[in-house]
Short mmCIF file of C-alpha atoms in Angstrom, two decimals:
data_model
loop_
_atom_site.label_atom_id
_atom_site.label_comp_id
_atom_site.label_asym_id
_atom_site.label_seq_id
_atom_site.Cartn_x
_atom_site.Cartn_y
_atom_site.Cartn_z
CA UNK B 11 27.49 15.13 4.68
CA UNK B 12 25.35 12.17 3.94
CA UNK B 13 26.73 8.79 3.25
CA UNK B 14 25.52 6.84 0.62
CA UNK B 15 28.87 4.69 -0.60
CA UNK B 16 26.49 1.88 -1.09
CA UNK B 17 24.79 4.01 -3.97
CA UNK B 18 26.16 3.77 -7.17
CA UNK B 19 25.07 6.14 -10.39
CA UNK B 20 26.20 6.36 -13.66
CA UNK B 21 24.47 9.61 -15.06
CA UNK B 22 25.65 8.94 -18.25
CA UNK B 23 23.99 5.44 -19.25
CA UNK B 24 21.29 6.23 -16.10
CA UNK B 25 22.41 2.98 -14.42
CA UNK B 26 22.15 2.81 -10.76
CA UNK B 27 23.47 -0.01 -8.52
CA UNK B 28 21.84 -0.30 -4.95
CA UNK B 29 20.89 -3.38 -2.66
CA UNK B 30 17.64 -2.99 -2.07
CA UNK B 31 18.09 -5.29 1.35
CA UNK B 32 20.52 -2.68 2.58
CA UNK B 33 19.19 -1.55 5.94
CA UNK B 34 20.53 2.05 4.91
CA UNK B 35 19.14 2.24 2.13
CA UNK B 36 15.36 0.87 3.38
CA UNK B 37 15.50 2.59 6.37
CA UNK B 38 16.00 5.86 5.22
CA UNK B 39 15.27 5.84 1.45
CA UNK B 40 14.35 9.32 1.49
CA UNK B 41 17.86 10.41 1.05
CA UNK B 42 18.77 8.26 -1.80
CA UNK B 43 15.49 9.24 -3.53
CA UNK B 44 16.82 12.94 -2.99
CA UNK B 45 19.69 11.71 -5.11
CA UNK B 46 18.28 10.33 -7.93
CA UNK B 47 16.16 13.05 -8.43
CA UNK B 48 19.83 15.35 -8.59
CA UNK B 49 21.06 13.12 -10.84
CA UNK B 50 19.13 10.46 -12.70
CA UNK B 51 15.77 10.37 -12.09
CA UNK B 52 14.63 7.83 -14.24
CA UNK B 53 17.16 5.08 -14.17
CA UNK B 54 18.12 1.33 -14.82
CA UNK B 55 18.72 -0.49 -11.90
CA UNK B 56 21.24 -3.42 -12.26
CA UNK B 57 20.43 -5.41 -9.66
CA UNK B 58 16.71 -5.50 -10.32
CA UNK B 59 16.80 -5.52 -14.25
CA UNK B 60 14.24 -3.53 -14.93
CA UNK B 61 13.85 0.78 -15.22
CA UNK B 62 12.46 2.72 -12.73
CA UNK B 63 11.13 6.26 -12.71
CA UNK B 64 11.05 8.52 -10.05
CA UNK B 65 9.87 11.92 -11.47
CA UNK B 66 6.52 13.35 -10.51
CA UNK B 67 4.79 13.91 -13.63
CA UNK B 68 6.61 11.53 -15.69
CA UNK B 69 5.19 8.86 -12.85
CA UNK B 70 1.64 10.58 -13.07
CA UNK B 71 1.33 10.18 -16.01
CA UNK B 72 2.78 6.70 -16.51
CA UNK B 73 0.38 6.08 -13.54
CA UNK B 74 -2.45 6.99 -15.94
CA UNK B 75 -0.93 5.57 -19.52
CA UNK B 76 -3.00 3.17 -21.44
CA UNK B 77 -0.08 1.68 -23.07
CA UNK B 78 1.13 0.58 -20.03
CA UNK B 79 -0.75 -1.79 -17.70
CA UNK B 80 -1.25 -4.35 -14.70
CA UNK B 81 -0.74 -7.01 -16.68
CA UNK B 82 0.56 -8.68 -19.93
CA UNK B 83 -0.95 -12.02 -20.55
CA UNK B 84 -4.09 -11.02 -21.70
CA UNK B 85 -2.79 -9.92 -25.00
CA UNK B 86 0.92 -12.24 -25.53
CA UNK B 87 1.65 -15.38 -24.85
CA UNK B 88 4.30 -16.53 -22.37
CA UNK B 89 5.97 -18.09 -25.57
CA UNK B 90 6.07 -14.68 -27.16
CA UNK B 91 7.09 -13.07 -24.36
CA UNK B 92 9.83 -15.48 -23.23
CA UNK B 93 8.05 -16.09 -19.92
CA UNK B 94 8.74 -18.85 -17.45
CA UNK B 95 6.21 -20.67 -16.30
CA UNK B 96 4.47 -20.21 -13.21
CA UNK B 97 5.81 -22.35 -10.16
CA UNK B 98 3.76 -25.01 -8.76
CA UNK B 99 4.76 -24.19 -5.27
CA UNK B 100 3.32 -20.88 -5.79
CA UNK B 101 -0.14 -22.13 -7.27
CA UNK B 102 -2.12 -20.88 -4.40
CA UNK B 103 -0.78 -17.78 -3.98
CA UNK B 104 -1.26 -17.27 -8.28
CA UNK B 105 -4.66 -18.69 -8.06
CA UNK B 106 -5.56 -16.16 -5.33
CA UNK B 107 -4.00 -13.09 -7.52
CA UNK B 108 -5.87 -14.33 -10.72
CA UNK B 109 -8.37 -12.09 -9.81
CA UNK B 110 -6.63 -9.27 -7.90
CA UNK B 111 -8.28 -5.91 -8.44
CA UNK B 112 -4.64 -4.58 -8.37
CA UNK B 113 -3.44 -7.18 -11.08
CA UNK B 114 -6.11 -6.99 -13.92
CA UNK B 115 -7.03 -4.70 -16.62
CA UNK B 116 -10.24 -3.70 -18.36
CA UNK B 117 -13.10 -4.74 -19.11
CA UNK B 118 -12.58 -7.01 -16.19
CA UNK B 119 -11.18 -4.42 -14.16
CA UNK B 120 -14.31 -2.11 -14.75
CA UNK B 121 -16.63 -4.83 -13.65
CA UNK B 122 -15.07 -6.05 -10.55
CA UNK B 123 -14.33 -2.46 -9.42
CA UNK B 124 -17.63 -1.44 -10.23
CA UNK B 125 -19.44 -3.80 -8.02
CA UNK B 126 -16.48 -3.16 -5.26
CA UNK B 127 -16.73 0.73 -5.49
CA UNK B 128 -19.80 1.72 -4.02
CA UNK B 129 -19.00 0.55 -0.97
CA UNK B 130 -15.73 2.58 -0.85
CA UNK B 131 -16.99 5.65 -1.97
CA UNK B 132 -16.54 8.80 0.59
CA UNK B 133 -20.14 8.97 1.46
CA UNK B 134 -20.36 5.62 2.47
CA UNK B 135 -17.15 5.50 4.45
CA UNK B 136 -17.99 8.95 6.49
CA UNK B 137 -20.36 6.87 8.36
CA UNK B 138 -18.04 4.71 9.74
CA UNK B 139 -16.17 7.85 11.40
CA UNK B 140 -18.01 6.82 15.02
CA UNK B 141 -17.25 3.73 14.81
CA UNK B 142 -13.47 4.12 14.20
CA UNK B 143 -13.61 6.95 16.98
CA UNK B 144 -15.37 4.58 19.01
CA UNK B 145 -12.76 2.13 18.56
CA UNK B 146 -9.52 4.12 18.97
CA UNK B 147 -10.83 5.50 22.80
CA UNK B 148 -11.08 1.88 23.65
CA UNK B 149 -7.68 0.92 22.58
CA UNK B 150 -6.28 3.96 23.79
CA UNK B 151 -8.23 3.25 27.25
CA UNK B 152 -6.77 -0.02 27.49
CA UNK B 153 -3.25 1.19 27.89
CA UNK B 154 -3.52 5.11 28.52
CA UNK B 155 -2.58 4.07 32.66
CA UNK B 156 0.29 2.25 32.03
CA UNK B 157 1.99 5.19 30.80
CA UNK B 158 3.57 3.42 27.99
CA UNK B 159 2.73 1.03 24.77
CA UNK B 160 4.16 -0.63 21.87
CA UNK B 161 1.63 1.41 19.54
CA UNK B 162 1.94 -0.95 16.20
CA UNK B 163 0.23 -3.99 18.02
CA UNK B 164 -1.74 -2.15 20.51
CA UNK B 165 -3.14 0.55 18.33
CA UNK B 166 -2.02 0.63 14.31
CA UNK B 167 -2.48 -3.37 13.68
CA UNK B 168 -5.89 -3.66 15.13
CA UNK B 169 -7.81 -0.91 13.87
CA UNK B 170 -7.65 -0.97 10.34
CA UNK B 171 -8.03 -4.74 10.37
CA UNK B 172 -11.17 -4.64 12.37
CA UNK B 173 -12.65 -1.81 9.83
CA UNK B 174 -12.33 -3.59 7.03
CA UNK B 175 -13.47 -7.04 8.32
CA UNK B 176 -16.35 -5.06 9.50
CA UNK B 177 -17.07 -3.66 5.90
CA UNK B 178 -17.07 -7.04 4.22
CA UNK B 179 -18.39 -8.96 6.78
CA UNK B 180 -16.11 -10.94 8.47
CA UNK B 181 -15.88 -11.54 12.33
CA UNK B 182 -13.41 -9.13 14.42
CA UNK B 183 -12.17 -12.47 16.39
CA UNK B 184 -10.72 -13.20 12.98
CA UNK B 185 -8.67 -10.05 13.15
CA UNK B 186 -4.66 -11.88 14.34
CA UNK B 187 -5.23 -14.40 11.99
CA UNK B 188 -5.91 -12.27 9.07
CA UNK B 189 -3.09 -10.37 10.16
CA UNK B 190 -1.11 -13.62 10.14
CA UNK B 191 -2.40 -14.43 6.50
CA UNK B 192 -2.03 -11.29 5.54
CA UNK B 193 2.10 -10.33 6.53
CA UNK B 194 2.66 -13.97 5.08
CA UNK B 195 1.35 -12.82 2.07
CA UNK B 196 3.09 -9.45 0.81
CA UNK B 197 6.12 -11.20 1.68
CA UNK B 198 5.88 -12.20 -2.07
CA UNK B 199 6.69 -8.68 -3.03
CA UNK B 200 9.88 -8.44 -1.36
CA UNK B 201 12.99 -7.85 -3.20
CA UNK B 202 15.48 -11.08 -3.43
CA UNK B 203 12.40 -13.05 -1.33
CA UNK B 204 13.68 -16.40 -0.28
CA UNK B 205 11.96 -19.76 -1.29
CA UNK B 206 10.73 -20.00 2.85
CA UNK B 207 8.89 -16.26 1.85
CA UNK B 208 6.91 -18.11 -1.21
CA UNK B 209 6.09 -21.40 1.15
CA UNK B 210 4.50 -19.00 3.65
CA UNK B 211 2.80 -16.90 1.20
CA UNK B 212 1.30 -19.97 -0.72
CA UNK B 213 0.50 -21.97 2.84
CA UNK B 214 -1.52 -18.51 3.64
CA UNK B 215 -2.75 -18.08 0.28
CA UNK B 216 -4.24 -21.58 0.46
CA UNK B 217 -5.88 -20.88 4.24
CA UNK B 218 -7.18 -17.54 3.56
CA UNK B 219 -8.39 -18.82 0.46
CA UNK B 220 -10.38 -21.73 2.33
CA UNK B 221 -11.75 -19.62 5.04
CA UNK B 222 -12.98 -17.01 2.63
CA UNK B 223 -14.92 -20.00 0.28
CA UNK B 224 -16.59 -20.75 3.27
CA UNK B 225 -17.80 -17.27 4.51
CA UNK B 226 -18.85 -16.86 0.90
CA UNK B 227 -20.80 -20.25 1.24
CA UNK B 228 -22.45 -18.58 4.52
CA UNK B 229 -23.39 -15.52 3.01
CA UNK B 230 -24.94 -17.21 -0.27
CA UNK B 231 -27.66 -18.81 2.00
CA UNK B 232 -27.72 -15.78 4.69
CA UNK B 233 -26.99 -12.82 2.93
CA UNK B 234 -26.59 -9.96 5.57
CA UNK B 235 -25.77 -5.86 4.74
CA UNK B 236 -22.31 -5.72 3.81
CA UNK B 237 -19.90 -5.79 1.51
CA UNK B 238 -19.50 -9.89 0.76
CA UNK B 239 -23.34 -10.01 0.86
CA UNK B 240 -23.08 -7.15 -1.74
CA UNK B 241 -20.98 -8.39 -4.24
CA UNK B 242 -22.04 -12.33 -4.28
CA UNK B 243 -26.00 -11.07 -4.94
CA UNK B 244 -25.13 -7.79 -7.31
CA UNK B 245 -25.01 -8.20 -10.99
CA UNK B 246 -23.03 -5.98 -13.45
CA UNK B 247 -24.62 -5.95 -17.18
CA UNK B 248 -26.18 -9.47 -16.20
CA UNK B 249 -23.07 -10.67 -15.17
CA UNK B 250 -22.10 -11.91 -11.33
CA UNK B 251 -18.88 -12.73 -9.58
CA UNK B 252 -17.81 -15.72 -9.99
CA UNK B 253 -16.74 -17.42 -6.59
CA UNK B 254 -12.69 -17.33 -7.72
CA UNK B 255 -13.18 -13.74 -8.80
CA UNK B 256 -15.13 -13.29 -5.40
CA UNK B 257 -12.47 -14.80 -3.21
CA UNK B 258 -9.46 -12.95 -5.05
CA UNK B 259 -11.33 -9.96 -4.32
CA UNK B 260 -12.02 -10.34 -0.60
CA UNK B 261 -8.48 -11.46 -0.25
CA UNK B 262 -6.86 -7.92 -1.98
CA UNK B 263 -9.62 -5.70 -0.57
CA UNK B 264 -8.50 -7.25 3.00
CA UNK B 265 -4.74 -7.27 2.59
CA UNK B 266 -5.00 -3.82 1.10
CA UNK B 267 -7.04 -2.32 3.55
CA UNK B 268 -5.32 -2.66 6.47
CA UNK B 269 -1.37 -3.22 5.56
CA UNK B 270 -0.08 0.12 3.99
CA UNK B 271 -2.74 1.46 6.91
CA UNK B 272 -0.61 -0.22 9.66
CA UNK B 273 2.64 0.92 8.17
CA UNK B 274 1.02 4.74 7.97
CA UNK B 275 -0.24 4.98 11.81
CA UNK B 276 3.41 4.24 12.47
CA UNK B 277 4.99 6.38 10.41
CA UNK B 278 3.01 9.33 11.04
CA UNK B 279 3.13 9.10 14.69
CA UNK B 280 7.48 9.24 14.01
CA UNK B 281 7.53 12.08 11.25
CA UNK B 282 5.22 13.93 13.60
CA UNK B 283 7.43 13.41 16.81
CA UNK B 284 10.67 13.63 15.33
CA UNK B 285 9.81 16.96 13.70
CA UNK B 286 9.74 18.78 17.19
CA UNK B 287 6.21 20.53 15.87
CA UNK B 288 3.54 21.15 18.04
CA UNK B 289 1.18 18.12 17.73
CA UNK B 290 -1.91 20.42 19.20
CA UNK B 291 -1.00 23.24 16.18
CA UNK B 292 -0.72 20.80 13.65
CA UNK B 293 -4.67 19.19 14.82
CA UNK B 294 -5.83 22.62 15.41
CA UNK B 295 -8.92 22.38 13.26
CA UNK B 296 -10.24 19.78 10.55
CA UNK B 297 -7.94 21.62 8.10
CA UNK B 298 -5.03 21.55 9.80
CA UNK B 299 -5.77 18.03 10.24
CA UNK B 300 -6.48 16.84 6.52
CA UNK B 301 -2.75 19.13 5.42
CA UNK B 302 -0.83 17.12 8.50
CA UNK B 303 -2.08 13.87 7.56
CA UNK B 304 -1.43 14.58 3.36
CA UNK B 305 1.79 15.85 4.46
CA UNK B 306 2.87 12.58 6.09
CA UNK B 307 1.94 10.30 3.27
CA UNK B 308 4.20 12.58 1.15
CA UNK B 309 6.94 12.06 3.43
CA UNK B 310 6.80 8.56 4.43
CA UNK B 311 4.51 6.65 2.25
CA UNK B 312 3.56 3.15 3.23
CA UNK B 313 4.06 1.81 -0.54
CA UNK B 314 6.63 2.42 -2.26
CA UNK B 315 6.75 0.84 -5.58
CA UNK B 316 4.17 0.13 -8.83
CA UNK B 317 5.32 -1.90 -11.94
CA UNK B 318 3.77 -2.16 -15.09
CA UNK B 319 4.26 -4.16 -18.09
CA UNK B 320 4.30 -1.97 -21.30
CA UNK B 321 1.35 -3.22 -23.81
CA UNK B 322 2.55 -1.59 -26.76
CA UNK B 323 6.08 -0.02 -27.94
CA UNK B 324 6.34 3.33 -26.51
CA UNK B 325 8.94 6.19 -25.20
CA UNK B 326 8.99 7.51 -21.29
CA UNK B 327 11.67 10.05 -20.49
CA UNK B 328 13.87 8.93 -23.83
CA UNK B 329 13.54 5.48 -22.15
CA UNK B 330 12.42 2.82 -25.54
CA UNK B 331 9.99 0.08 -24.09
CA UNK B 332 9.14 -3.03 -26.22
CA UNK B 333 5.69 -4.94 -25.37
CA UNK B 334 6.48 -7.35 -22.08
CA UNK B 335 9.11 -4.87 -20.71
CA UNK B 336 8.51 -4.01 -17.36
CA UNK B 337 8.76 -0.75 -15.93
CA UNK B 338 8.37 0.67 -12.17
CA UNK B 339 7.17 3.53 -10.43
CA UNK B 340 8.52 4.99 -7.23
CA UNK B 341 5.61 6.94 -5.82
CA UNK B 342 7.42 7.46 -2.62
CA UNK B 343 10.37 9.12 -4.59
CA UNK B 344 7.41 11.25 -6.76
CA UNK B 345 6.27 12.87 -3.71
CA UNK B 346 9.64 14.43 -3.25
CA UNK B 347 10.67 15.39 -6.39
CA UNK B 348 11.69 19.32 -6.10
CA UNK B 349 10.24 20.65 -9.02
CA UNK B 350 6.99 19.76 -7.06
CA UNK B 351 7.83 20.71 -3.70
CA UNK B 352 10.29 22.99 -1.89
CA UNK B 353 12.36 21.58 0.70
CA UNK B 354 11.20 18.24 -0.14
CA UNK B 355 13.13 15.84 2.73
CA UNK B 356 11.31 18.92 5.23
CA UNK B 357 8.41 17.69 7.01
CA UNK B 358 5.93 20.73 6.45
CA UNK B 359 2.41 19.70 7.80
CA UNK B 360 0.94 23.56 6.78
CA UNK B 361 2.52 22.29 2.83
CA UNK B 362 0.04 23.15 -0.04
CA UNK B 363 1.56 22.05 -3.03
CA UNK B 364 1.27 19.26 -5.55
CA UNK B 365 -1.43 16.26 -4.14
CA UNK B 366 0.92 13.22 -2.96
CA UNK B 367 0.70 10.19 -5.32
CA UNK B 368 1.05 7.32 -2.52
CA UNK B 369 -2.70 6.38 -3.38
CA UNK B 370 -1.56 5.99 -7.28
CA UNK B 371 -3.65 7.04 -10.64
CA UNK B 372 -5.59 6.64 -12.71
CA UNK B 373 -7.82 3.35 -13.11
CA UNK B 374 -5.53 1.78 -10.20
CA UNK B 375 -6.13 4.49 -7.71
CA UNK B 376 -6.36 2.63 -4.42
CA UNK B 377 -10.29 2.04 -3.97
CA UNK B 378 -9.44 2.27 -0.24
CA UNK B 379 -7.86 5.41 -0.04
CA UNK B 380 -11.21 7.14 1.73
CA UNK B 381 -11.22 4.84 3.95
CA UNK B 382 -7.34 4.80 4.86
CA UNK B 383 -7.81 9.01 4.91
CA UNK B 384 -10.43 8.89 7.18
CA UNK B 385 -8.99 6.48 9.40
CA UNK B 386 -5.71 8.52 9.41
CA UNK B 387 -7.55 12.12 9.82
CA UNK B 388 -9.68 10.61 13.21
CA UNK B 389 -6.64 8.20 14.77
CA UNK B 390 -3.95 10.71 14.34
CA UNK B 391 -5.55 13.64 16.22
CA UNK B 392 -6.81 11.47 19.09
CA UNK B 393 -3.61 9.71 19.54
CA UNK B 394 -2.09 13.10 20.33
CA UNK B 395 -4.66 14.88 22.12
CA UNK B 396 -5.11 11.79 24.80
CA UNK B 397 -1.35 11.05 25.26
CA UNK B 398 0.35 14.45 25.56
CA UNK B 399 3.67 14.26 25.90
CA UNK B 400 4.21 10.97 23.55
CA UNK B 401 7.53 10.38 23.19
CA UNK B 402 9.59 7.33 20.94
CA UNK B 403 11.33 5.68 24.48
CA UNK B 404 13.31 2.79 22.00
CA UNK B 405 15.79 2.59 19.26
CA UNK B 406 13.12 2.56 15.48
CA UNK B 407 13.87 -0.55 13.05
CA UNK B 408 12.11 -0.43 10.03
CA UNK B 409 11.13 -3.39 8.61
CA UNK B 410 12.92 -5.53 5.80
CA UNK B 411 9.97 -5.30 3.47
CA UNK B 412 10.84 -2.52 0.84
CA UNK B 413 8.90 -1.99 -1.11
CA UNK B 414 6.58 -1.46 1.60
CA UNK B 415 7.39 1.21 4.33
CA UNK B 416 7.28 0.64 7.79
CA UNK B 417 8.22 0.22 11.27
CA UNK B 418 9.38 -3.27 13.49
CA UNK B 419 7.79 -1.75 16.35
CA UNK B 420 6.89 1.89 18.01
CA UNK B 421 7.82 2.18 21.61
CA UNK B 422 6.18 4.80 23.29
CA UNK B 423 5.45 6.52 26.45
CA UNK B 424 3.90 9.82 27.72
#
């Protein structure tokens, strides 16, 4: 029988108490997601004051709801909406989200993901697939004799970091301290983060910030092929970036395109090895490959949670929202709802059922999810077929980060 005394759900007013710092409830949230869908799947939860929904099609579809979007400002006031203001010793984190791809709505969404697209598009990111390849032997060579590894920051950390600094432009030496900027910087969208969390996210902010005004500098008087190049010298309807919108933009595109990748590599590698499959059956053929690798973002997503603010009055799931209430999606608790899927907790990599929603919907869809798949569908196969034998050799931690997924560290040898 699984425990979960630390869950608490009233079905009858759909209020759920949970501590979402509770290491067993982040490290296995599968389990308590399994709940909620048996019970109350689209719930109030105390402790974070706000509702949350957890069925698949109602989070579809809220995914892809005009009435409900990334923002709020752009049609209330703070006044209106009983807002605090924004904290001064979180300006340059805010001033670096201003912009976000992730945090705005159209038209300005449409523009800045319009110039941004093309170079995410599949076509474009197939070509990369040697140089990924490429990559992955090298790391792989580099530790293959010793028999063992700690695969997150020999393997998972470096190569989608050095992809997507290669895409926009930026030097691979750069790679650590991106990664530094980077970690510092989703620690904003921890639950119950501490005031040291928003110091270390604005201190980053401000750096990565700084660094990126400069490479934009660079590439305004040397323009070179790639993606910073792209969007500083492409207009859209006469219009062109502006440098704030170009920084904010560099800044999500590089946090985005490597973190939740990370976080995947790592899980995968443990869904696949704790399952007891056959690794070699599950790579068998490109196929088999794509279903194992859309199987484990089902099962362990990287990202967990999307909020939006509801723009106009409107109903989900008998659930009344007013214009400035917020309202959250759990996409890893979507992709294991069991009207969807059968045997939903069960790691199936053959599965061919519903498509997972860990990317999102609808005019958020993650621009970088070609990249992330393809990155995932080479990494994963290679991993297995050069280390037979992998096995986990340590105790797994994951890390105190919900709502992101993801391990402390992946010791492994073969």
């Amino acid at each position: 029988m699984t425990d979960l005394s630390f869950l608490s759900i009233d079905k009858a007013s759909r209020r759920v108490s949970l501590d979402g710092r509770n290491p067993a409830f982040y490290s296995d949230p599968n389990r308590v997601y399994a709940a909620l869908h048996a019970e109350c799947p689209t719930f109030y939860w105390v402790e974070q004051k706000q509702w949350f929904v957890t069925g698949y099609d109602t989070v579809n579809a809220l995914l892809r709801d005009r009435r409900f979007g990334r923002q709020i400002l752009h049609i209330a006031t703070r006044e209106e909406l009983g807002m605090p203001e924004p904290a001064d010793h979180t300006r340059h984190f805010d001033a670096a989200e201003a912009h976000s791809l992730l945090e705005l709505e159209p038209p300005e969404h449409t523009r800045l993901r319009t110039l941004v697209n093309r170079a995410f598009v599949s076509r474009h990111v197939e070509k990369m697939k040697p140089e990924i390849e490429e990559l992955a032997n090298r790391l792989i060579d580099a530790f293959e004799k010793d028999g063992k590894t700690e695969l997150l920051s020999s393997f998972a950390d470096i190569i989608p970091v050095t992809m997507i600094a290669r895409m926009i432009g930026i030097p691979e030496d750069m790679g650590p301290q991106l990664l530094k900027w980077s970690h510092d910087y989703v620690g904003m969208y921890m639950f119950k983060r501490t005031r040291a969390d928003e110091d270390a996210a604005n201190r980053s902010a401000k750096e990565f910030a700084e660094y990126v005004r400069g490479m934009i500098a660079e590439r305004r008087a040397n323009p070179q092929d790639d993606l910073l190049s792209h969007m500083i010298h492409t207009e859209h309807k006469g219009q062109y970036l502006t440098e704030d919108e170009l920084i904010s933009t560099t800044i999500v595109l590089l946090n985005a395109g490597h973190e939740a990748t990370v976080h995947q590599i790592g899980n995968s590698v443990r869904v696949i090895l704790e399952s007891g499959l056959s690794p070699a059956e599950m790579f068998r053929d490109e196929k088999a490959t794509e279903r194992t690798v859309e199987e484990t973002l089902r099962i362990c997503a990287p990202v967990h949670i999307f909020q939006r603010y509801c723009l106009e009055p409107a109903e989900i799931d008998g659930v009344s929202f007013k214009r400035g209430d917020k309202v959250s999606m759990i996409l890893a608790a979507a992709n294991l709802d069991p009207e969807k899927f059968t045997e939903p907790l069960t790691f199936r990599p053959e599965r061919d059922e519903a498509p997972n929603l860990s990317f999102g919907a609808g005019i958020h869809f993650c621009i970088g999810a070609p990249l992330a798949r393809l990155e995932l569908n080479i990494v994963l196969p290679l991993l297995f077929q050069r280390l037979p034998g992998m096995r986990i050799t340590a105790p797994l931690r994951v890390k105190d980060v919900y709502h992101f997924h993801g391990l402390e560290q992946l010791d492994l040898a073969w």
